[in-house]
Every structure is written in C-alpha cells, then in structure tokens.
mmCIF file of C-alpha atoms and ligand atoms in Angstrom:
data_model
loop_
_atom_site.group_PDB
_atom_site.id
_atom_site.type_symbol
_atom_site.label_atom_id
_atom_site.label_comp_id
_atom_site.label_asym_id
_atom_site.label_seq_id
_atom_site.Cartn_x
_atom_site.Cartn_y
_atom_site.Cartn_z
ATOM 1 C CA MET A 28 126.115 167.858 16.879
ATOM 2 C CA THR A 29 126.854 169.680 13.662
ATOM 3 C CA ASP A 30 128.994 172.802 13.508
ATOM 4 C CA ASN A 31 126.135 175.174 12.912
ATOM 5 C CA GLN A 32 124.219 173.957 15.979
ATOM 6 C CA PRO A 33 125.113 176.029 19.057
ATOM 7 C CA PHE A 34 126.013 174.384 22.388
ATOM 8 C CA LYS A 35 123.199 174.761 24.903
ATOM 9 C CA SER A 36 123.757 174.858 28.640
ATOM 10 C CA GLY A 37 122.444 176.259 31.866
ATOM 11 C CA PHE A 38 121.466 175.901 35.480
ATOM 12 C CA VAL A 39 118.221 174.106 36.165
ATOM 13 C CA ALA A 40 116.703 174.429 39.643
ATOM 14 C CA VAL A 41 114.766 171.330 40.700
ATOM 15 C CA VAL A 42 112.234 172.606 43.214
ATOM 16 C CA GLY A 43 109.047 171.448 44.893
ATOM 17 C CA ARG A 44 107.593 170.391 48.204
ATOM 18 C CA PRO A 45 109.415 168.018 50.557
ATOM 19 C CA ASN A 46 109.183 164.385 49.436
ATOM 20 C CA ALA A 47 108.052 165.217 45.867
ATOM 21 C CA GLY A 48 110.965 163.232 44.458
ATOM 22 C CA LYS A 49 113.501 165.959 43.585
ATOM 23 C CA SER A 50 116.565 164.018 44.675
ATOM 24 C CA THR A 51 115.307 160.799 43.068
ATOM 25 C CA LEU A 52 114.892 162.713 39.799
ATOM 26 C CA VAL A 53 118.338 164.311 39.972
ATOM 27 C CA ASN A 54 119.991 160.946 40.646
ATOM 28 C CA ALA A 55 118.055 159.335 37.789
ATOM 29 C CA LEU A 56 118.987 162.063 35.305
ATOM 30 C CA VAL A 57 122.644 162.166 36.360
ATOM 31 C CA GLY A 58 122.878 158.368 36.441
ATOM 32 C CA ALA A 59 124.667 158.345 39.803
ATOM 33 C CA LYS A 60 123.739 158.858 43.425
ATOM 34 C CA VAL A 61 124.555 162.484 44.118
ATOM 35 C CA ALA A 62 121.735 163.142 46.594
ATOM 36 C CA ILE A 63 120.336 160.972 49.368
ATOM 37 C CA VAL A 64 116.733 159.769 49.193
ATOM 38 C CA THR A 65 114.423 158.752 52.054
ATOM 39 C CA PRO A 66 110.664 158.513 52.632
ATOM 40 C CA VAL A 67 110.960 161.272 55.272
ATOM 41 C CA ALA A 68 110.230 164.886 54.271
ATOM 42 C CA GLN A 69 113.006 167.503 54.465
ATOM 43 C CA THR A 70 115.799 165.076 53.698
ATOM 44 C CA THR A 71 117.803 167.397 51.448
ATOM 45 C CA ARG A 72 119.283 170.303 53.392
ATOM 46 C CA ASN A 73 121.448 172.112 50.881
ATOM 47 C CA ARG A 74 121.899 172.655 47.203
ATOM 48 C CA ILE A 75 123.546 169.810 45.390
ATOM 49 C CA LEU A 76 124.678 170.057 41.785
ATOM 50 C CA GLY A 77 124.276 167.139 39.406
ATOM 51 C CA VAL A 78 125.599 167.515 35.863
ATOM 52 C CA VAL A 79 123.999 165.863 32.829
ATOM 53 C CA ASN A 80 125.906 165.810 29.525
ATOM 54 C CA ARG A 81 124.144 165.262 26.237
ATOM 55 C CA PRO A 82 125.370 165.715 22.663
ATOM 56 C CA GLY A 83 125.390 169.483 22.174
ATOM 57 C CA ALA A 84 124.201 170.305 25.687
ATOM 58 C CA GLN A 85 125.087 170.392 29.370
ATOM 59 C CA ILE A 86 122.362 170.601 32.002
ATOM 60 C CA VAL A 87 123.501 171.602 35.483
ATOM 61 C CA LEU A 88 120.777 170.407 37.834
ATOM 62 C CA MET A 89 120.440 172.025 41.242
ATOM 63 C CA ASP A 90 118.748 169.723 43.761
ATOM 64 C CA THR A 91 117.226 171.817 46.536
ATOM 65 C CA PRO A 92 115.487 171.367 49.904
ATOM 66 C CA GLY A 93 111.710 171.003 49.820
ATOM 67 C CA ILE A 94 109.626 174.175 50.051
ATOM 68 C CA HIS A 95 108.155 174.455 53.552
ATOM 69 C CA ARG A 96 107.495 176.991 56.288
ATOM 70 C CA PRO A 97 110.701 177.267 58.332
ATOM 71 C CA LEU A 98 110.650 176.859 62.128
ATOM 72 C CA HIS A 99 114.366 176.689 62.902
ATOM 73 C CA ARG A 100 117.400 178.574 61.664
ATOM 74 C CA LEU A 101 118.402 175.434 59.737
ATOM 75 C CA ASN A 102 115.080 175.559 57.900
ATOM 76 C CA GLU A 103 115.396 179.279 57.217
ATOM 77 C CA GLN A 104 118.751 178.539 55.640
ATOM 78 C CA MET A 105 117.176 175.696 53.629
ATOM 79 C CA MET A 106 114.511 178.036 52.286
ATOM 80 C CA ARG A 107 117.138 180.647 51.463
ATOM 81 C CA THR A 108 118.911 177.981 49.437
ATOM 82 C CA VAL A 109 115.680 177.322 47.527
ATOM 83 C CA ARG A 110 115.164 181.017 46.754
ATOM 84 C CA ASP A 111 118.820 181.538 45.760
ATOM 85 C CA SER A 112 118.629 178.545 43.421
ATOM 86 C CA ILE A 113 115.457 179.809 41.749
ATOM 87 C CA GLU A 114 117.077 183.213 41.397
ATOM 88 C CA GLU A 115 120.208 181.809 39.751
ATOM 89 C CA ARG A 116 118.427 179.425 37.365
ATOM 90 C CA ASP A 117 118.008 179.449 33.632
ATOM 91 C CA LEU A 118 115.049 177.116 34.087
ATOM 92 C CA VAL A 119 112.954 175.716 36.944
ATOM 93 C CA LEU A 120 111.758 172.126 37.002
ATOM 94 C CA PHE A 121 108.827 172.319 39.403
ATOM 95 C CA ILE A 122 108.089 168.815 40.605
ATOM 96 C CA VAL A 123 104.897 167.701 42.351
ATOM 97 C CA ASP A 124 103.750 164.416 43.848
ATOM 98 C CA ALA A 125 100.842 163.592 41.543
ATOM 99 C CA SER A 126 99.762 160.744 43.821
ATOM 100 C CA ALA A 127 98.920 163.183 46.646
ATOM 101 C CA ARG A 128 95.936 165.513 46.869
ATOM 102 C CA PHE A 129 96.527 169.161 45.991
ATOM 103 C CA GLY A 130 96.605 171.265 49.161
ATOM 104 C CA LYS A 131 97.703 174.504 50.801
ATOM 105 C CA GLY A 132 101.353 173.468 50.799
ATOM 106 C CA ASP A 133 101.229 173.047 47.023
ATOM 107 C CA GLU A 134 99.726 176.480 46.587
ATOM 108 C CA PHE A 135 102.404 177.961 48.857
ATOM 109 C CA ALA A 136 105.091 176.295 46.738
ATOM 110 C CA VAL A 137 103.725 177.521 43.387
ATOM 111 C CA ASN A 138 103.354 181.027 44.779
ATOM 112 C CA LEU A 139 106.943 181.070 45.980
ATOM 113 C CA VAL A 140 108.261 180.014 42.579
ATOM 114 C CA SER A 141 105.993 182.361 40.632
ATOM 115 C CA GLN A 142 107.364 185.410 42.491
ATOM 116 C CA PHE A 143 110.546 184.984 40.471
ATOM 117 C CA ARG A 144 108.713 184.614 37.124
ATOM 118 C CA PRO A 145 111.099 181.911 35.896
ATOM 119 C CA ARG A 146 110.771 179.830 32.768
ATOM 120 C CA ALA A 147 109.389 176.662 34.288
ATOM 121 C CA VAL A 148 108.370 173.136 33.373
ATOM 122 C CA LEU A 149 105.914 171.223 35.562
ATOM 123 C CA LEU A 150 106.732 167.599 36.338
ATOM 124 C CA LEU A 151 103.904 165.435 37.702
ATOM 125 C CA ASN A 152 105.858 162.737 39.501
ATOM 126 C CA LYS A 153 105.019 159.277 40.895
ATOM 127 C CA ILE A 154 102.676 158.388 38.029
ATOM 128 C CA ASP A 155 103.518 154.736 38.725
ATOM 129 C CA GLN A 156 101.112 155.198 41.651
ATOM 130 C CA VAL A 157 98.374 157.104 39.869
ATOM 131 C CA ARG A 158 95.484 156.299 37.567
ATOM 132 C CA LYS A 159 96.245 158.287 34.411
ATOM 133 C CA PRO A 160 92.814 160.017 34.042
ATOM 134 C CA SER A 161 93.259 161.624 37.477
ATOM 135 C CA LEU A 162 96.256 163.563 36.109
ATOM 136 C CA LEU A 163 94.165 165.742 33.830
ATOM 137 C CA PRO A 164 92.380 167.794 36.515
ATOM 138 C CA LEU A 165 95.711 168.272 38.312
ATOM 139 C CA MET A 166 97.401 169.478 35.124
ATOM 140 C CA ASP A 167 94.507 171.789 34.503
ATOM 141 C CA ARG A 168 94.800 173.279 37.979
ATOM 142 C CA TYR A 169 98.545 173.914 37.674
ATOM 143 C CA ALA A 170 98.180 175.350 34.179
ATOM 144 C CA LYS A 171 95.842 177.978 35.651
ATOM 145 C CA LEU A 172 98.307 178.854 38.421
ATOM 146 C CA TYR A 173 101.398 179.497 36.313
ATOM 147 C CA PRO A 174 102.340 179.638 32.622
ATOM 148 C CA PHE A 175 104.415 176.451 32.609
ATOM 149 C CA GLU A 176 106.157 175.848 29.277
ATOM 150 C CA ALA A 177 105.366 172.154 29.424
ATOM 151 C CA LEU A 178 103.558 169.755 31.761
ATOM 152 C CA ILE A 179 105.156 166.325 31.830
ATOM 153 C CA PRO A 180 103.927 163.245 33.726
ATOM 154 C CA ILE A 181 106.915 161.239 34.997
ATOM 155 C CA SER A 182 108.040 158.562 37.367
ATOM 156 C CA ALA A 183 111.486 159.415 38.698
ATOM 157 C CA LEU A 184 111.533 155.926 40.209
ATOM 158 C CA SER A 185 110.731 153.922 37.079
ATOM 159 C CA ARG A 186 112.335 156.534 34.751
ATOM 160 C CA GLU A 187 109.154 156.995 32.750
ATOM 161 C CA GLY A 188 109.083 160.351 30.935
ATOM 162 C CA LEU A 189 112.665 161.289 31.805
ATOM 163 C CA GLU A 190 113.873 161.595 28.188
ATOM 164 C CA GLU A 191 111.064 164.056 27.625
ATOM 165 C CA VAL A 192 112.230 166.058 30.651
ATOM 166 C CA LEU A 193 115.733 166.325 29.206
ATOM 167 C CA LYS A 194 114.352 167.342 25.809
ATOM 168 C CA ALA A 195 112.168 170.057 27.339
ATOM 169 C CA ALA A 196 115.075 171.312 29.472
ATOM 170 C CA ILE A 197 117.508 171.485 26.567
ATOM 171 C CA LYS A 198 114.909 173.277 24.456
ATOM 172 C CA ALA A 199 114.502 175.945 27.153
ATOM 173 C CA LEU A 200 118.219 176.462 27.832
ATOM 174 C CA PRO A 201 120.182 179.317 26.268
ATOM 175 C CA ASP A 202 123.334 178.979 24.180
ATOM 176 C CA GLY A 203 126.200 178.682 26.620
ATOM 177 C CA PRO A 204 129.523 177.130 27.545
ATOM 178 C CA ARG A 205 130.317 173.735 29.006
ATOM 179 C CA TYR A 206 130.409 174.820 32.648
ATOM 180 C CA PHE A 207 131.910 171.580 33.999
ATOM 181 C CA PRO A 208 134.326 169.042 32.492
ATOM 182 C CA SER A 209 132.346 166.063 31.240
ATOM 183 C CA ASP A 210 133.790 163.649 33.849
ATOM 184 C CA LEU A 211 132.626 165.808 36.766
ATOM 185 C CA TYR A 212 129.041 165.126 37.775
ATOM 186 C CA THR A 213 128.689 166.795 41.174
ATOM 187 C CA ASP A 214 130.214 169.680 43.130
ATOM 188 C CA GLN A 215 130.109 167.949 46.507
ATOM 189 C CA SER A 216 133.299 167.018 48.275
ATOM 190 C CA GLU A 217 133.798 163.322 48.973
ATOM 191 C CA ARG A 218 133.823 164.156 52.652
ATOM 192 C CA PHE A 219 130.412 165.847 52.515
ATOM 193 C CA LEU A 220 128.939 163.024 50.435
ATOM 194 C CA ALA A 221 130.198 160.516 53.016
ATOM 195 C CA GLY A 222 128.363 162.426 55.756
ATOM 196 C CA GLU A 223 125.196 162.494 53.664
ATOM 197 C CA LEU A 224 125.276 158.750 53.019
ATOM 198 C CA ILE A 225 125.565 158.165 56.775
ATOM 199 C CA ARG A 226 122.683 160.591 57.384
ATOM 200 C CA GLU A 227 120.541 158.670 54.887
ATOM 201 C CA LYS A 228 120.888 155.539 56.995
ATOM 202 C CA VAL A 229 120.210 157.460 60.219
ATOM 203 C CA ILE A 230 116.948 158.791 58.752
ATOM 204 C CA GLN A 231 115.932 155.395 57.372
ATOM 205 C CA GLN A 232 116.463 153.741 60.745
ATOM 206 C CA THR A 233 114.747 156.333 62.958
ATOM 207 C CA ARG A 234 111.201 157.574 63.383
ATOM 208 C CA GLU A 235 109.156 160.588 64.440
ATOM 209 C CA GLU A 236 111.159 163.678 65.335
ATOM 210 C CA LEU A 237 114.582 162.057 65.252
ATOM 211 C CA PRO A 238 115.304 162.428 61.510
ATOM 212 C CA TYR A 239 114.787 166.189 61.857
ATOM 213 C CA ALA A 240 116.831 166.483 65.042
ATOM 214 C CA THR A 241 119.892 164.669 63.700
ATOM 215 C CA ALA A 242 122.881 165.734 61.657
ATOM 216 C CA VAL A 243 126.163 164.083 60.772
ATOM 217 C CA ALA A 244 129.524 165.727 61.348
ATOM 218 C CA VAL A 245 132.440 163.999 59.621
ATOM 219 C CA GLU A 246 135.377 164.374 62.010
ATOM 220 C CA GLU A 247 137.970 162.402 60.101
ATOM 221 C CA PHE A 248 138.109 161.408 56.439
ATOM 222 C CA GLN A 249 141.150 159.739 54.915
ATOM 223 C CA VAL A 250 141.074 158.092 51.516
ATOM 224 C CA ASP A 251 143.727 155.528 50.789
ATOM 225 C CA SER A 252 143.928 153.064 47.912
ATOM 226 C CA ALA A 253 143.314 150.156 50.269
ATOM 227 C CA LEU A 254 141.148 151.710 52.966
ATOM 228 C CA THR A 255 139.013 154.795 53.554
ATOM 229 C CA ARG A 256 138.860 155.794 57.218
ATOM 230 C CA ILE A 257 135.798 157.745 58.305
ATOM 231 C CA ARG A 258 135.045 158.931 61.806
ATOM 232 C CA ALA A 259 131.730 160.718 62.237
ATOM 233 C CA SER A 260 129.472 162.051 64.966
ATOM 234 C CA ILE A 261 125.728 161.797 64.767
ATOM 235 C CA LEU A 262 124.356 164.872 66.482
ATOM 236 C CA VAL A 263 121.108 164.811 68.417
ATOM 237 C CA GLU A 264 119.486 167.673 70.286
ATOM 238 C CA LYS A 265 118.564 166.067 73.593
ATOM 239 C CA GLU A 266 120.063 163.567 75.988
ATOM 240 C CA SER A 267 116.791 161.572 75.739
ATOM 241 C CA GLN A 268 117.356 161.040 71.986
ATOM 242 C CA LYS A 269 120.722 159.397 72.478
ATOM 243 C CA PRO A 270 119.473 156.006 73.731
ATOM 244 C CA ILE A 271 116.876 155.870 70.925
ATOM 245 C CA LEU A 272 119.596 156.245 68.334
ATOM 246 C CA ILE A 273 121.905 153.787 70.064
ATOM 247 C CA GLY A 274 119.141 151.210 70.560
ATOM 248 C CA ALA A 275 118.941 148.224 72.904
ATOM 249 C CA ALA A 276 122.435 146.785 73.416
ATOM 250 C CA GLY A 277 123.689 149.202 70.736
ATOM 251 C CA GLY A 278 121.637 147.425 68.089
ATOM 252 C CA ARG A 279 120.395 150.427 66.153
ATOM 253 C CA ILE A 280 123.679 152.305 65.876
ATOM 254 C CA LYS A 281 125.321 149.061 64.826
ATOM 255 C CA LEU A 282 122.747 148.574 62.058
ATOM 256 C CA ILE A 283 123.188 152.185 60.900
ATOM 257 C CA GLY A 284 126.946 151.595 60.815
ATOM 258 C CA THR A 285 126.668 148.361 58.833
ATOM 259 C CA GLU A 286 124.287 149.846 56.271
ATOM 260 C CA ALA A 287 126.265 153.064 55.943
ATOM 261 C CA ARG A 288 129.511 151.156 55.458
ATOM 262 C CA ARG A 289 127.950 149.062 52.698
ATOM 263 C CA GLU A 290 126.784 152.231 50.914
ATOM 264 C CA LEU A 291 130.098 154.033 51.481
ATOM 265 C CA GLU A 292 132.093 151.132 50.058
ATOM 266 C CA LYS A 293 130.260 151.542 46.724
ATOM 267 C CA VAL A 294 131.603 155.087 46.504
ATOM 268 C CA PHE A 295 134.967 154.551 48.206
ATOM 269 C CA PRO A 296 136.058 151.032 47.274
ATOM 270 C CA PRO A 297 137.410 148.616 48.190
ATOM 271 C CA LYS A 298 137.042 148.989 51.965
ATOM 272 C CA VAL A 299 135.728 151.524 54.461
ATOM 273 C CA PHE A 300 136.534 151.681 58.141
ATOM 274 C CA LEU A 301 133.670 153.551 59.797
ATOM 275 C CA HIS A 302 133.527 154.756 63.365
ATOM 276 C CA LEU A 303 130.295 156.362 64.558
ATOM 277 C CA GLN A 304 129.520 158.077 67.832
ATOM 278 C CA VAL A 305 126.423 159.866 69.071
ATOM 279 C CA LYS A 306 126.856 163.361 70.457
ATOM 280 C CA VAL A 307 124.330 165.610 72.178
ATOM 281 C CA GLU A 308 124.499 169.157 70.810
ATOM 282 C CA PRO A 309 121.575 171.070 72.328
ATOM 283 C CA GLY A 310 119.822 173.413 69.923
ATOM 284 C CA TRP A 311 122.177 172.727 67.001
ATOM 285 C CA ARG A 312 119.397 173.504 64.505
ATOM 286 C CA ASN A 313 119.419 177.105 65.705
ATOM 287 C CA ASP A 314 123.166 177.446 66.224
ATOM 288 C CA ARG A 315 124.791 179.385 63.416
ATOM 289 C CA ALA A 316 128.314 178.149 64.181
ATOM 290 C CA VAL A 317 127.271 174.493 64.213
ATOM 291 C CA LEU A 318 125.259 174.917 61.000
ATOM 292 C CA ALA A 319 128.294 176.420 59.288
ATOM 293 C CA ARG A 320 130.515 173.598 60.558
ATOM 294 C CA LEU A 321 128.032 171.048 59.175
ATOM 295 C CA GLY A 322 128.221 172.659 55.728
ATOM 296 C CA TYR A 323 124.677 174.022 55.766
ATOM 297 C CA GLY A 324 124.629 177.439 54.152
ATOM 298 C CA ARG A 325 127.179 179.152 52.013
ATOM 299 C CA GLU A 326 130.703 180.089 52.879
ATOM 300 C CA GLY A 327 131.243 183.686 53.890
ATOM 301 C CA GLU A 328 127.546 184.278 54.511
ATOM 302 C CA GLY A 329 125.863 184.618 57.840
ATOM 303 C CA THR A 330 122.427 183.163 58.387
ATOM 304 C CA PRO A 331 119.831 185.946 58.582
ATOM 305 C CA GLU A 332 118.382 186.770 61.978
HETATM 306 N N1 GTP B 420 106.336 155.527 43.757
HETATM 307 C C1 GTP B 420 107.231 156.483 43.545
HETATM 308 N N2 GTP B 420 107.965 156.948 44.576
HETATM 309 C C2 GTP B 420 108.872 157.914 44.314
HETATM 310 C C3 GTP B 420 109.062 158.460 43.023
HETATM 311 N N3 GTP B 420 110.012 159.414 43.111
HETATM 312 C C4 GTP B 420 110.402 159.459 44.407
HETATM 313 N N4 GTP B 420 109.728 158.552 45.148
HETATM 314 C C5 GTP B 420 109.858 158.286 46.590
HETATM 315 O O1 GTP B 420 109.471 159.445 47.304
HETATM 316 C C6 GTP B 420 110.247 159.579 48.496
HETATM 317 C C7 GTP B 420 110.935 160.930 48.526
HETATM 318 O O2 GTP B 420 111.883 161.000 47.488
HETATM 319 P P1 GTP B 420 113.052 162.082 47.486
HETATM 320 O O3 GTP B 420 113.730 162.001 46.169
HETATM 321 O O4 GTP B 420 113.884 161.966 48.712
HETATM 322 O O5 GTP B 420 112.178 163.416 47.572
HETATM 323 P P2 GTP B 420 112.706 164.925 47.715
HETATM 324 O O6 GTP B 420 111.753 165.774 46.937
HETATM 325 O O7 GTP B 420 114.132 165.019 47.350
HETATM 326 O O8 GTP B 420 112.476 165.182 49.271
HETATM 327 P P3 GTP B 420 113.197 166.282 50.252
HETATM 328 O O9 GTP B 420 114.668 166.200 50.052
HETATM 329 O O10 GTP B 420 112.770 165.844 51.606
HETATM 330 O O11 GTP B 420 112.613 167.612 49.877
HETATM 331 C C8 GTP B 420 111.233 158.409 48.483
HETATM 332 O O12 GTP B 420 110.689 157.364 49.276
HETATM 333 C C9 GTP B 420 111.290 158.009 47.014
HETATM 334 O O13 GTP B 420 111.616 156.660 46.808
HETATM 335 C C10 GTP B 420 108.254 157.933 41.948
HETATM 336 O O14 GTP B 420 108.352 158.336 40.790
HETATM 337 N N5 GTP B 420 107.362 156.962 42.279
HETATM 338 MG MG1 MG B 421 115.775 165.625 48.433
#
C-alpha cells in the first residue's frame, strides 16, 4: 500500500439458500475453520464473523443461516439474523449452488435480498460439479433478477475463483478503518466454537429429522495449558430420539465423542477431555429461554412472537 491509497474496509454479508456453501466459502477466505460445514441444510444457526486481511484492506465476512421459510421460533430467529446482516452490510455476496436447478427457493432468496437494494456480487458456487456452458443461462437468469455488480463462478471447495471474489469485494468496499486487530479472525467465543464443533459431528452422524432437532449446550469449559475440559449436553426434542443418538451399545454417541474430540484438539491443543450426555428438552426449538441459553439470537433482544 502506498500512502495516497486509502484503507478499504467493511462488512460483507454472505447470504444464500441453505447448503449453497456459505460457510465453506467463509472458511476458505479466512483460511481457518470459523464455521461448521455439513451436507445437511440449515447447519449454520447464527451470524459468525470471519475477518480477512489484505494489504490495504480488511473484509469482515458475516456467515449467515440459509434463507428458508421458518417453521419454528429458532428458524424465525435464523431468518432475522439473515435480514439484520443484510441490513448492516456494506456489500452482499449472494451465493448459489450452480450445480442445482433454479427453483422457487432461489427466487424467494433473491427477492428477500433485493428488498434491501444492497450492492451485491453473485457467486455461482460448486463449479467443480458443473459443465461450464451450463453456467451461462444461469448467469443470464440472475442478471435479469437483480443488478449484481459482478457474477463470479467459484468453487469454495477447490478455491477456484476466490482471489477474484476478494478483488471484487475490496473494489466495492468504502474507505474505512481496520475494525479488528489483524490477529483476530472471528468474534466467536472459544466456548461457543467448541459447541459448534460438537454439533458438526452430531449432524454428520445422524439422519432425517435429527440434525434439525438437536442442539449442543456447553455446560463446562475450562482451558488449561495441558488439558481442556469440556462437558456438553446434546439436546433432543423427544424421548424417542435419545436412543437413536446413543446408538446400539452406545456406539453412535461414542463415535460422535471420538470425532468431536479429534476436531476439538486441533483448536485446543494438546489434549481435550470431552464428556457428552444426551438430554431431552421438549420443544426447545420454540422455547425462547432455551434458545437464548444456546446463544441463538442476540443479547438483550427478545425473539418476536
Ligand atoms: N462440490 C462442492 N461442494 C461444495 C462446495 N462448497 C460447499 N460444498 C459442500 O456443500 C455442502 C454445504 O456446505 P456449507 O458450507 O455447509 O453450506 P452453507 O451454505 O453454509 O449451508 P447452511 O449453513 O446449511 O445454510 C457441504 O457438503 C460442502 O462440502 C463446492 O464448491 N463444491
Ligand atoms: Mg453454513
């Protein structure tokens, strides 16, 4: 950076439908795992900041839940998080799964974003799974729906096109301060991140409705130089879901524990002691107090009726 070049910075909301690859993109751009990733839709439940520093610029990415029609209070809160993030942005990165057919859900998502009239860049993701010529009609369709400033084909997984994303973002950002010190790359507490990493393994090891009906409450979290002690409850909604999660002879919960511990030890080295238990909490997805305790939603705000 030369002296006469201003510092550029701003908040960039990464939005799109569930499973489009928002969290994969944020992790790839930040260069660290700040958000969990699974093949199941509606994995991300709150806003997670990931900070990218470049010479002369700081991009504060906001990973958000996927845009969907909410059926529970949890999902209403998730959608509120999406709208708040779009409202607070300097730029929107609207990400779509280019390997899937365009449908009603995509239209719903574009319409939601366009209500806010943000500056926006379209990212056509998962091009590692797409024949390139099929991208053109999709780009054409999106270009007619909203005046995107750029349309960029990418693969968040293989990192193709990501430098171009950063360039387009920096170009669109205003002059501004360095919002975060350059060694800070997320706003999540270590405790919350620990819960998320456990939840990732729960989702990866369960099927059907269980990923949606589970949450992780970290009951104890103690970091020591030699050992990090974590005690957490996996919440389910019904008594009948408990044995599914525990598995025959405790096999599934044991596997979740082993995989979670391996992941946690990367973040909290050298050793993690992890104790998991399964707890039935009927209707937790609609219970405002439980949602607040789980860290879903913002402090000091009630969830709307
Ligand atoms: N082939 C391929 N798969 C990808 C790519 N990006 C993401 N995925 C996969 O798509 C799935 C969903 O990725 P996520 O990053 O969790 O998607 P998300 O948009 O954050 O999803 P929600 O949090 O549920 O809204 C995962 O299985 C990823 O590995 C890509 O560029 N190519
Ligand atoms: Mg996500």
